[in-house]
CSV table of C-alpha atoms in Angstrom, one decimal:
chain,number,residue,atom,x,y,z
Z,1,MET,CA,303.2,76.8,237.3
Z,2,ARG,CA,306.5,78.4,236.4
Z,3,PHE,CA,308.7,77.2,233.6
Z,4,GLY,CA,312.1,76.6,234.7
Z,5,ALA,CA,315.3,76.6,232.7
Z,6,ASP,CA,315.0,72.9,231.9
Z,7,ALA,CA,311.4,73.3,230.7
Z,8,TRP,CA,312.5,75.9,228.2
Z,9,GLY,CA,315.4,73.8,227.2
Z,10,ARG,CA,313.1,70.8,226.5
Z,11,LEU,CA,310.8,73.1,224.4
Z,12,ALA,CA,313.8,74.1,222.3
Z,13,VAL,CA,314.3,70.5,221.2
Z,14,VAL,CA,310.7,69.9,220.2
Z,15,PRO,CA,310.5,70.1,216.4
Z,16,ALA,CA,308.4,73.0,215.1
Z,17,PHE,CA,305.5,72.4,212.9
Z,18,VAL,CA,303.3,74.7,210.7
Z,19,LEU,CA,299.6,74.4,210.4
Z,20,VAL,CA,298.6,75.2,206.8
Z,21,LEU,CA,295.0,76.0,206.3
Z,22,PRO,CA,293.4,75.9,202.8
Z,23,TRP,CA,292.9,79.3,201.2
Z,24,GLN,CA,289.3,80.2,200.6
Z,25,CYS,CA,288.4,82.8,198.1
Z,26,ASN,CA,285.0,84.4,198.2
Z,27,LEU,CA,284.1,87.6,196.6
Z,28,ALA,CA,281.2,88.2,198.9
Z,29,PRO,CA,282.0,89.9,202.3
Z,30,ARG,CA,282.6,87.2,204.9
Z,31,SER,CA,280.6,87.2,208.1
Z,32,ASP,CA,282.1,86.2,211.5
Z,33,THR,CA,284.2,83.1,211.1
Z,34,GLY,CA,285.5,80.7,213.6
Z,35,LEU,CA,288.9,79.3,214.1
Z,36,PHE,CA,289.1,77.1,211.0
Z,37,GLY,CA,286.9,79.2,208.6
Z,38,ALA,CA,283.6,77.8,209.9
Z,39,SER,CA,280.9,80.4,209.5
Z,40,ALA,CA,279.1,81.5,212.6
Z,41,SER,CA,276.1,82.6,210.4
Z,42,PRO,CA,273.3,80.1,209.8
Z,43,ILE,CA,272.9,78.0,206.7
Z,44,PRO,CA,270.6,79.6,204.2
Z,45,GLY,CA,267.1,78.3,204.6
Z,46,GLU,CA,267.4,77.4,208.3
Z,47,PRO,CA,265.6,79.5,210.8
Z,48,VAL,CA,267.6,82.0,212.7
Z,49,PRO,CA,267.4,81.6,216.5
Z,50,LEU,CA,266.4,84.9,218.1
Z,51,PRO,CA,267.1,86.0,221.6
Z,52,PRO,CA,264.0,85.8,223.9
Z,53,ASP,CA,263.7,89.6,224.2
Z,54,ALA,CA,263.9,90.3,220.4
Z,55,PRO,CA,260.7,91.7,218.8
Z,56,PRO,CA,259.0,89.5,216.2
Z,57,HIS,CA,260.0,90.1,212.5
Z,58,ASP,CA,259.5,88.7,209.0
Z,59,PRO,CA,261.8,86.0,208.0
Z,60,PRO,CA,264.3,86.8,205.3
Z,61,PRO,CA,263.5,85.5,201.8
Z,62,ALA,CA,264.8,82.1,201.1
Z,63,VAL,CA,267.8,81.9,198.8
Z,64,SER,CA,267.8,79.1,196.2
Z,65,ALA,CA,270.6,77.9,194.0
Z,66,ALA,CA,268.0,76.6,191.5
Z,67,ILE,CA,266.8,80.2,190.7
Z,68,PRO,CA,269.5,82.5,189.6
Z,69,LYS,CA,269.5,86.1,190.7
Z,70,GLN,CA,267.9,88.4,188.1
Z,71,GLU,CA,269.6,91.8,187.6
Z,72,GLN,CA,268.7,94.5,185.1
Z,73,PRO,CA,271.7,95.2,182.9
Z,74,GLU,CA,273.1,98.8,183.1
Z,75,PRO,CA,272.6,100.7,179.9
Z,76,ARG,CA,275.8,101.3,178.0
Z,77,ILE,CA,276.9,104.9,177.6
Z,78,PRO,CA,279.1,105.4,174.6
Z,79,ALA,CA,282.5,107.0,175.4
Z,80,ALA,CA,282.4,109.3,172.3
Z,81,PRO,CA,279.9,110.0,169.7
Z,82,PRO,CA,280.1,107.8,166.7
Z,83,PRO,CA,282.3,109.3,163.9
Z,84,ALA,CA,280.5,111.0,161.1
Z,85,PRO,CA,280.7,109.1,157.8
Z,86,PRO,CA,283.5,110.4,155.7
Z,87,LEU,CA,282.4,112.7,152.9
Z,88,ARG,CA,283.6,111.6,149.5
Z,89,ALA,CA,285.8,114.1,147.9
Z,90,VAL,CA,284.8,115.5,144.5
Z,91,THR,CA,287.0,117.0,141.8
Z,92,LEU,CA,286.4,120.6,140.6
Z,93,PRO,CA,285.9,121.5,137.0
Z,94,ASP,CA,289.0,122.5,135.1
Z,95,GLU,CA,287.9,126.1,134.5
Z,96,VAL,CA,287.5,126.6,138.2
Z,97,VAL,CA,291.0,125.2,138.9
Z,98,VAL,CA,292.5,127.3,136.1
Z,99,ARG,CA,290.9,130.5,137.3
Z,100,ALA,CA,292.2,129.9,140.9
Z,101,MET,CA,295.7,129.0,139.8
Z,102,GLY,CA,295.8,132.1,137.5
Z,103,VAL,CA,295.3,134.2,140.6
Z,104,GLY,CA,298.4,132.6,142.3
Z,105,GLN,CA,300.6,132.3,139.1
Z,106,GLN,CA,302.9,135.2,139.9
Z,107,ALA,CA,303.3,134.0,143.5
Z,108,PHE,CA,304.2,130.5,142.3
Z,109,LEU,CA,306.8,132.0,140.0
Z,110,ARG,CA,308.4,134.0,142.9
Z,111,CYS,CA,308.5,130.7,144.9
Z,112,TRP,CA,310.4,129.1,142.1
Z,113,SER,CA,313.0,131.9,141.7
Z,114,ARG,CA,313.6,132.0,145.5
Z,115,ALA,CA,314.0,128.2,145.6
Z,116,GLN,CA,316.6,128.5,142.8
Z,117,ARG,CA,318.7,130.8,145.0
Z,118,SER,CA,318.4,128.6,148.2
Z,119,ASP,CA,320.9,126.1,149.5
Z,120,ALA,CA,318.9,123.2,148.1
Z,121,PRO,CA,317.5,124.2,144.8
Z,122,PRO,CA,314.9,122.0,143.1
Z,123,THR,CA,316.3,119.4,140.6
Z,124,ALA,CA,313.2,119.1,138.4
Z,125,ASP,CA,311.3,121.9,136.7
Z,126,LYS,CA,308.0,120.1,136.9
Z,127,VAL,CA,306.2,119.9,140.3
Z,128,ARG,CA,302.9,118.2,141.1
Z,129,LEU,CA,300.8,120.2,143.6
Z,130,HIS,CA,298.1,118.3,145.5
Z,131,LEU,CA,295.4,120.4,147.2
Z,132,GLU,CA,292.6,119.3,149.5
Z,133,ILE,CA,289.8,121.8,149.6
Z,134,ASP,CA,287.1,122.0,152.3
Z,135,GLU,CA,283.3,122.6,151.9
Z,136,GLN,CA,283.8,126.4,152.1
Z,137,GLY,CA,286.4,126.5,149.3
Z,138,ARG,CA,289.5,127.0,151.6
Z,139,VAL,CA,292.6,124.9,150.9
Z,140,ALA,CA,292.9,122.6,154.0
Z,141,ALA,CA,296.1,120.9,152.9
Z,142,ALA,CA,298.7,121.4,150.2
Z,143,THR,CA,301.6,119.0,149.3
Z,144,SER,CA,304.0,118.7,146.4
Z,145,ASP,CA,306.4,116.2,145.1
Z,146,THR,CA,309.4,118.6,145.0
Z,147,ASP,CA,312.7,117.7,146.5
Z,148,SER,CA,313.3,121.3,147.6
Z,149,PRO,CA,312.1,122.1,151.2
Z,150,ALA,CA,312.1,125.9,150.4
Z,151,LEU,CA,309.9,125.4,147.4
Z,152,GLU,CA,307.6,123.1,149.2
Z,153,ARG,CA,307.0,125.6,152.0
Z,154,CYS,CA,306.5,128.5,149.7
Z,155,LEU,CA,304.0,126.5,147.4
Z,156,GLN,CA,302.0,125.6,150.5
Z,157,VAL,CA,301.7,129.2,151.7
Z,158,VAL,CA,300.6,130.4,148.2
Z,159,ALA,CA,298.2,127.5,147.7
Z,160,ARG,CA,296.4,128.2,151.0
Z,161,ARG,CA,295.5,131.7,149.7
Z,162,LEU,CA,294.0,130.5,146.4
Z,163,PRO,CA,290.3,131.6,145.9
Z,164,PHE,CA,288.3,128.5,145.2
Z,165,PRO,CA,284.4,128.7,145.2
Z,166,ALA,CA,282.6,126.7,147.9
Z,167,PRO,CA,282.0,123.2,146.5
Z,168,GLY,CA,279.6,122.2,149.3
Z,169,ARG,CA,281.7,119.1,150.1
Z,170,PRO,CA,285.5,118.3,150.2
Z,171,ALA,CA,287.3,118.5,146.9
Z,172,VAL,CA,290.7,117.3,145.7
Z,173,VAL,CA,292.8,119.0,143.0
Z,174,ASP,CA,296.1,117.8,141.5
Z,175,VAL,CA,297.8,120.4,139.4
Z,176,PRO,CA,301.1,120.1,137.5
Z,177,LEU,CA,303.2,123.2,137.7
Z,178,MET,CA,305.9,123.7,135.0
Z,179,PHE,CA,308.8,126.1,135.7
Z,180,HIS,CA,311.5,127.0,133.1
C-alpha cells in the first residue's frame, strides 16, 4: 500500500507523543534486554533451558540475597613512608658557642662595615643571630633580626662557615652580636 499525498497530510495533523521510559541504573553489566528493559536472562534460582544438542553441565551456584557476598579486603599500601619523629633540638654549651663565634668574629665585623656603606645601612647596632645546627655540626639555617638586607645576607654566609662540633642531634643557638 502506497501512501498518497492525503495520507501524509492526515499524518501531519496527528499530535505527536513521546514515550518516556523510566531510567534504570545498574552498576552490573546488563545482559540482553528486550524492548522495555525486560531481561532475556533467567531469574536467579530458576533452571536454565538448554538446547537439545547441548552437552550436560553442572548448574551454576545459586545466588541468595540472604547471604552477602564475602570478599577479602585488599591490603592497604601506604603512599609514603611515615615521617620520622622530629628530633628535639638541644642547646650547645656556652664555651662551644663562644669558641665557634670567635673564629668568625673578624668576618662578622667586615659584614658590619660593608653594611654601613650600603644603600640600606642597619639602624641598630645590636643584632640577634639565630642558628640551627644539624647532627654533624653544620649550620643548616641562619637568620637575624636586622633591618639591613646586606647585613642579613653577609651574616648568613659567615654563619654557615662556623666550626661547631657534631652534637649528635639538631641544636639551636641564639647569639647577640654587638657592633659599635
